[in-house]
Short mmCIF file of N, CA and C in Angstrom, two decimals:
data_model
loop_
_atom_site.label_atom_id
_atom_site.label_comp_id
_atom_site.label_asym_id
_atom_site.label_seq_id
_atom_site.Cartn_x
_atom_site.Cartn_y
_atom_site.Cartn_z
N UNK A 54 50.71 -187.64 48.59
CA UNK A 54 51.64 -186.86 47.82
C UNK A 54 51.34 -186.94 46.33
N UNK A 55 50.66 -188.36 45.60
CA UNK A 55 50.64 -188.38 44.15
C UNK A 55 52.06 -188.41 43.66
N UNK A 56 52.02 -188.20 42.42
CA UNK A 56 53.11 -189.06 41.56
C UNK A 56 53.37 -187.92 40.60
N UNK A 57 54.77 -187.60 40.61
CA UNK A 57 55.14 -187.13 40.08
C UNK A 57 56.12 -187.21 38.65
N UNK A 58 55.77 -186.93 37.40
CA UNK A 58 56.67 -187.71 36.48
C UNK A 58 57.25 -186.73 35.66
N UNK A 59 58.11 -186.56 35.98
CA UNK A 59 58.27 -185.53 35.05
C UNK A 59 58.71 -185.52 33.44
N UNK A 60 59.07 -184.87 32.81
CA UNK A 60 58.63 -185.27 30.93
C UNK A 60 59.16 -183.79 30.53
N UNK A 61 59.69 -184.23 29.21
CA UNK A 61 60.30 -183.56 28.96
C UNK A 61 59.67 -181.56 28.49
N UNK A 62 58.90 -181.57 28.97
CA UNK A 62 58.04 -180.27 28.97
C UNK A 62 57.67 -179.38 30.22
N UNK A 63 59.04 -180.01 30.91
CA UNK A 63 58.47 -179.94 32.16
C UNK A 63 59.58 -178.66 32.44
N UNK A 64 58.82 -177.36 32.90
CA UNK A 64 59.71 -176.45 33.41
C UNK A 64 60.69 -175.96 34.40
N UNK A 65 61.54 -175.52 34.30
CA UNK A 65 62.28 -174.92 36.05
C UNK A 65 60.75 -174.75 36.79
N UNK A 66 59.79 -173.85 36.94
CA UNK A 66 59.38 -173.13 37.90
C UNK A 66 58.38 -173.87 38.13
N UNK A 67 57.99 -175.31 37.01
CA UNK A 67 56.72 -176.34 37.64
C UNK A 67 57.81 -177.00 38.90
N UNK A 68 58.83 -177.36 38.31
CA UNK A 68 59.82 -178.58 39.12
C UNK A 68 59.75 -177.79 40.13
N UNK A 69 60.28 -176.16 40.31
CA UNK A 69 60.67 -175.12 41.76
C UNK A 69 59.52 -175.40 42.94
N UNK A 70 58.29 -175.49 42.02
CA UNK A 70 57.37 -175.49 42.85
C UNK A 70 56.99 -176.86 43.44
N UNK A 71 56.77 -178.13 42.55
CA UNK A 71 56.59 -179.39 43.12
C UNK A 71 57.84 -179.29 44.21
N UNK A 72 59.02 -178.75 44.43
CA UNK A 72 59.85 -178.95 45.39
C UNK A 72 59.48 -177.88 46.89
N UNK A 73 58.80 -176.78 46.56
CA UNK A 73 58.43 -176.11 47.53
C UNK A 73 57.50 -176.65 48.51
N UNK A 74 56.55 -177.27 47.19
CA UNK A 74 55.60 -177.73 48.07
C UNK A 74 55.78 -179.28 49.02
N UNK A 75 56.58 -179.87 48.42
CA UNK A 75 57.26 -180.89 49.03
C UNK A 75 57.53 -180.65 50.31
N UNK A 76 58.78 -179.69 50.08
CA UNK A 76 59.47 -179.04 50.94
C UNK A 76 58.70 -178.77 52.28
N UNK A 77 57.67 -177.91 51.84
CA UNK A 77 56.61 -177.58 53.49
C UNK A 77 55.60 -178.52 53.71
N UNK A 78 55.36 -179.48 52.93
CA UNK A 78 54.64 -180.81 53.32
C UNK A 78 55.56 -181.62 54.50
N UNK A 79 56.94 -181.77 53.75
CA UNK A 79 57.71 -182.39 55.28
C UNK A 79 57.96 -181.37 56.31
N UNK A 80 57.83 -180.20 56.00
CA UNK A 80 58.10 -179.28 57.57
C UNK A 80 56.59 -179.40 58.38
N UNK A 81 55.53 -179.60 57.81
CA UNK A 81 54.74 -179.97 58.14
C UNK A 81 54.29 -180.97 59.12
N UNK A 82 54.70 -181.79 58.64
CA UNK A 82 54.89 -183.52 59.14
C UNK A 82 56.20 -183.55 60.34
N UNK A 83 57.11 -183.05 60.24
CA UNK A 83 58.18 -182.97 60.86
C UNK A 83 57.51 -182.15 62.32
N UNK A 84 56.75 -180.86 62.15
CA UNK A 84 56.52 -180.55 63.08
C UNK A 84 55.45 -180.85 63.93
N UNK A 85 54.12 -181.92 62.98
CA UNK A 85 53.53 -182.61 63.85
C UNK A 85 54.06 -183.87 64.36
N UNK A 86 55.00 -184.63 64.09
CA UNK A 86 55.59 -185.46 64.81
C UNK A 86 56.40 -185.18 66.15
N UNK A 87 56.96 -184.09 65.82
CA UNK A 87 58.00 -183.42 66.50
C UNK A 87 57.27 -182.85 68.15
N UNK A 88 56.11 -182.31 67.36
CA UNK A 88 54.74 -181.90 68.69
C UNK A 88 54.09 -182.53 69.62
N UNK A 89 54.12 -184.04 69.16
CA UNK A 89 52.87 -184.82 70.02
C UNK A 89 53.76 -185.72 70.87
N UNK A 90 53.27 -185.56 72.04
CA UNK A 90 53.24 -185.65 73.40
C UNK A 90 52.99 -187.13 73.59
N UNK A 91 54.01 -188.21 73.47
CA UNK A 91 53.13 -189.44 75.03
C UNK A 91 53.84 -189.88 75.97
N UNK A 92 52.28 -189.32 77.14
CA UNK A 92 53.47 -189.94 78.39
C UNK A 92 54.14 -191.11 78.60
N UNK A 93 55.36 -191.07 79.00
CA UNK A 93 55.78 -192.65 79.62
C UNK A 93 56.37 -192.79 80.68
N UNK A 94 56.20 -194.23 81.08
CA UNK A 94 56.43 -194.29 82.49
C UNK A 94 58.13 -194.05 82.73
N UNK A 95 58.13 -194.49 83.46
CA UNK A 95 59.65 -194.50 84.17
C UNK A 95 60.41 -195.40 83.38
N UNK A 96 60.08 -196.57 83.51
CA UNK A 96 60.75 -197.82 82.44
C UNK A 96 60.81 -197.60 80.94
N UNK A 97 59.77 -197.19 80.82
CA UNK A 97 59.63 -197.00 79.12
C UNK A 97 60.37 -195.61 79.12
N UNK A 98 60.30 -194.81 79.87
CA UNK A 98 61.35 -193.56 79.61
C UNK A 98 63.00 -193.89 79.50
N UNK A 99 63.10 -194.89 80.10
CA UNK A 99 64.43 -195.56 80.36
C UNK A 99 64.76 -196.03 79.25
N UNK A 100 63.83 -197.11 78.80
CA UNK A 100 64.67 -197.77 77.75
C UNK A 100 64.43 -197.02 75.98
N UNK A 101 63.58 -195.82 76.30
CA UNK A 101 64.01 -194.89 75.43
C UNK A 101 64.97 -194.06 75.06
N UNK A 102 65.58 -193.65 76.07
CA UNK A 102 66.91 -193.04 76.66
C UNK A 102 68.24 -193.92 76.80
N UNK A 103 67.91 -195.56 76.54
CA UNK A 103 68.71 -196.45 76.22
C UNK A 103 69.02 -196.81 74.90
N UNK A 104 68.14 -196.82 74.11
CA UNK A 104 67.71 -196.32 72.55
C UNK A 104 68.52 -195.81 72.01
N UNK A 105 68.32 -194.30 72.33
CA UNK A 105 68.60 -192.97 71.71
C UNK A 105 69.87 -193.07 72.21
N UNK A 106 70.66 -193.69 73.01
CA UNK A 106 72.19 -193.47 73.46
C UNK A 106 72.62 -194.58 72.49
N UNK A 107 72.02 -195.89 72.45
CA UNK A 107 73.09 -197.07 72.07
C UNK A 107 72.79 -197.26 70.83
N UNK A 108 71.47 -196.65 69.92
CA UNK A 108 71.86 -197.18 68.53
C UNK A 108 72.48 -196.21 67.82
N UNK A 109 73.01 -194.91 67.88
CA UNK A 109 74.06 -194.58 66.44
C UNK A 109 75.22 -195.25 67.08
N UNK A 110 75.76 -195.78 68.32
CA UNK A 110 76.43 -196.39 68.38
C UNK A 110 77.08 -197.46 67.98
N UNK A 111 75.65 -198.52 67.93
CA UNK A 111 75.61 -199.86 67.36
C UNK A 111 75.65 -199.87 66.18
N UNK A 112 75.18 -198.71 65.30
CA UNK A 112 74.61 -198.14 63.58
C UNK A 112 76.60 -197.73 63.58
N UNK A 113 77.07 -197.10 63.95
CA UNK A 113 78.07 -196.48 63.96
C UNK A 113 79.27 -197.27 63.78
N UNK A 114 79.36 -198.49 64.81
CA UNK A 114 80.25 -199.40 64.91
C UNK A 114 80.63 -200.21 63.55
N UNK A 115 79.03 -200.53 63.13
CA UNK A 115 78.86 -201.66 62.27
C UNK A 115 78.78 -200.82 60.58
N UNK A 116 78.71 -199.81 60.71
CA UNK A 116 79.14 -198.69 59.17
C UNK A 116 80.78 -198.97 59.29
N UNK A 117 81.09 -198.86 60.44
CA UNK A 117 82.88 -198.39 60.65
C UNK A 117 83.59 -200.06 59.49
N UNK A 118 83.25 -201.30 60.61
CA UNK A 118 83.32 -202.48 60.20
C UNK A 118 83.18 -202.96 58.64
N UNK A 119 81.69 -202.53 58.18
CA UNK A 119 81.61 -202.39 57.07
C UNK A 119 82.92 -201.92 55.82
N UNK A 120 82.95 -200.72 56.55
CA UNK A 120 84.08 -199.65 55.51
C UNK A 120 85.56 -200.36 55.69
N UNK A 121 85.59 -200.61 56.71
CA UNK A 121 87.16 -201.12 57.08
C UNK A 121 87.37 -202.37 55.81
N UNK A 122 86.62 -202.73 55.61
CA UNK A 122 87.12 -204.02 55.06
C UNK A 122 87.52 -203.47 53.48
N UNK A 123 86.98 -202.19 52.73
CA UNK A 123 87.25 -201.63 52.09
C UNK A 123 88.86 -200.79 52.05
N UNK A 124 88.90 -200.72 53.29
CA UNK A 124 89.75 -199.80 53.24
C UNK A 124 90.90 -200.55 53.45
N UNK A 125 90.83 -201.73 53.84
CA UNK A 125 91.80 -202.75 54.23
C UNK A 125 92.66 -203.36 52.96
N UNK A 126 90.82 -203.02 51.67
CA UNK A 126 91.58 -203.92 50.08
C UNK A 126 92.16 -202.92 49.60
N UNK A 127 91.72 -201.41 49.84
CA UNK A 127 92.74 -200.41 49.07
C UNK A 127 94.16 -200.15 49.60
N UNK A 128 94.46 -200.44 50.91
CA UNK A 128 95.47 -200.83 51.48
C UNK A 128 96.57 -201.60 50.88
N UNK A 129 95.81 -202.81 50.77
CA UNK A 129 96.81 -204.25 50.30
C UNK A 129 97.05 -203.73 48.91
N UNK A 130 96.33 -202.77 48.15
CA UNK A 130 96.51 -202.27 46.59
C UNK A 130 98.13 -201.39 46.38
N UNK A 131 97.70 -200.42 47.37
CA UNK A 131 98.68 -199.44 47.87
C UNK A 131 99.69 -199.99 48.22
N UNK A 132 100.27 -200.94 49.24
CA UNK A 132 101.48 -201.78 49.57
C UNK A 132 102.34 -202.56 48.28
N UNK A 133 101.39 -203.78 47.91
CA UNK A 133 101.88 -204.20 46.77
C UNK A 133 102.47 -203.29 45.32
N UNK A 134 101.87 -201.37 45.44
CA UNK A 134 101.98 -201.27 44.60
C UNK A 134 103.19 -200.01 44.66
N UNK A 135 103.39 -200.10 46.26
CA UNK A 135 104.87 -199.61 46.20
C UNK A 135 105.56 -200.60 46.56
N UNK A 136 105.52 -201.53 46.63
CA UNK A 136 106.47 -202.97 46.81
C UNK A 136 106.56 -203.34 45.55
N UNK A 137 106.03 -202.94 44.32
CA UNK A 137 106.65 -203.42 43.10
C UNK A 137 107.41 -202.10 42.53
N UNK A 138 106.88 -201.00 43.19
CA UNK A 138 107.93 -199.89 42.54
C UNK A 138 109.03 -199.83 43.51
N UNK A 139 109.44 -200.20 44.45
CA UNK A 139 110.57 -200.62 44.90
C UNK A 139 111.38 -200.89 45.09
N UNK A 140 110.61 -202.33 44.40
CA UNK A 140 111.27 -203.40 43.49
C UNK A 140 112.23 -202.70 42.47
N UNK A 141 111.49 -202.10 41.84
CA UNK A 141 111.61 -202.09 39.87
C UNK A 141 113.25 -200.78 40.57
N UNK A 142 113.17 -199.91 41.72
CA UNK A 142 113.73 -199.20 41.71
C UNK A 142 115.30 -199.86 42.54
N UNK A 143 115.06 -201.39 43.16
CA UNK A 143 116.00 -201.87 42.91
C UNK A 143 116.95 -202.17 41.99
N UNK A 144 116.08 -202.77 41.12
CA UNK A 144 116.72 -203.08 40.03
C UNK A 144 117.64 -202.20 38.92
N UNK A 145 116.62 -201.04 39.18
CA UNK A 145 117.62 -199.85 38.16
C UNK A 145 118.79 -199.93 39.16
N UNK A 146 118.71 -199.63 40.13
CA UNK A 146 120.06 -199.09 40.90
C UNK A 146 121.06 -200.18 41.04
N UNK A 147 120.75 -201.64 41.02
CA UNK A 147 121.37 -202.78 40.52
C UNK A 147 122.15 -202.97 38.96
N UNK A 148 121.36 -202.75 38.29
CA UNK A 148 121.73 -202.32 37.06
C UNK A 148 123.04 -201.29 36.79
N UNK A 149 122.72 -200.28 37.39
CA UNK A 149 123.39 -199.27 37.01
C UNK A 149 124.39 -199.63 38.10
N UNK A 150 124.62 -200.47 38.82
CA UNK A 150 126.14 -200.51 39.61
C UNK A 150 126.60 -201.48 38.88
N UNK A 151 125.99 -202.38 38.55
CA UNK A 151 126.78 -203.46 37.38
C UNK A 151 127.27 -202.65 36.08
N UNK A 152 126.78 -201.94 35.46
CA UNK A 152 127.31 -201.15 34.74
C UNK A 152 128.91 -199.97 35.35
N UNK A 153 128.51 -199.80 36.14
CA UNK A 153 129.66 -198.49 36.22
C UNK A 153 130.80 -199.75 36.67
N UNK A 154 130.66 -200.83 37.93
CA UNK A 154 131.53 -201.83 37.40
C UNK A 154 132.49 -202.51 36.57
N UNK A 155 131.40 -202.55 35.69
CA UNK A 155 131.75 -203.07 33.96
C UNK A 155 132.85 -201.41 33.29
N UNK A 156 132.59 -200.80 33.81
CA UNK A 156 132.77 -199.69 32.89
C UNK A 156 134.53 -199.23 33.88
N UNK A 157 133.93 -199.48 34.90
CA UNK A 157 135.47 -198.95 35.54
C UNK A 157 136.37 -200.36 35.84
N UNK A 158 136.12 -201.38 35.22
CA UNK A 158 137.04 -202.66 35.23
C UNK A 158 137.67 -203.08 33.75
N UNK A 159 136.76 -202.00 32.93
CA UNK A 159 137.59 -202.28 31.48
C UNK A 159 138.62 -201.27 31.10
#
């Protein structure tokens, strides 16, 4: 592929093209991979077909796991942070009954 650097002289239609050609270099490659043929036996067909079923699974599970634990701290963010507005909205409404109290006992 070579090395591409680009600098500040560098045009839309040089960049359009280093991307075209990119572009059909991997359709290229994609379709000779995609083409070639090897036989396999029965077993090795098997545990190819065991493969291709169980790893986005296993990839899948362990992204999920990953994220959860994220989503678990924005969670605990979210709780605490209507458990202090809650709070605070206790307090006004505490407030303001001690007041009307005060106000209808004098």
């Amino acid at each position: 592929l070579g090395t591409f650097r680009p600098s500040t002289t560098t045009t839309p239609l040089v960049m359009w093209s280093f991307l075209k050609t990119l572009s059909e270099r991997h359709q290229a490659l994609k379709h000779k991979i995609h083409n070639t043929r090897i036989p396999l036996g029965p077993r090795a067909r098997t545990a190819v077909t065991c493969f291709y079923i169980i790893s986005p699974v296993f990839v899948g599970y362990h992204v999920m796991q990953y994220t959860n634990q994220y989503a678990e701290k924005n969670a605990r963010k979210r709780i605490e942070a209507l458990r202090d507005e809650s709070r605070a909205r206790h307090e006004r409404v505490d407030a303001a009954t001690r007041r009307n109290k005060e106000t209808n006992s004098s």
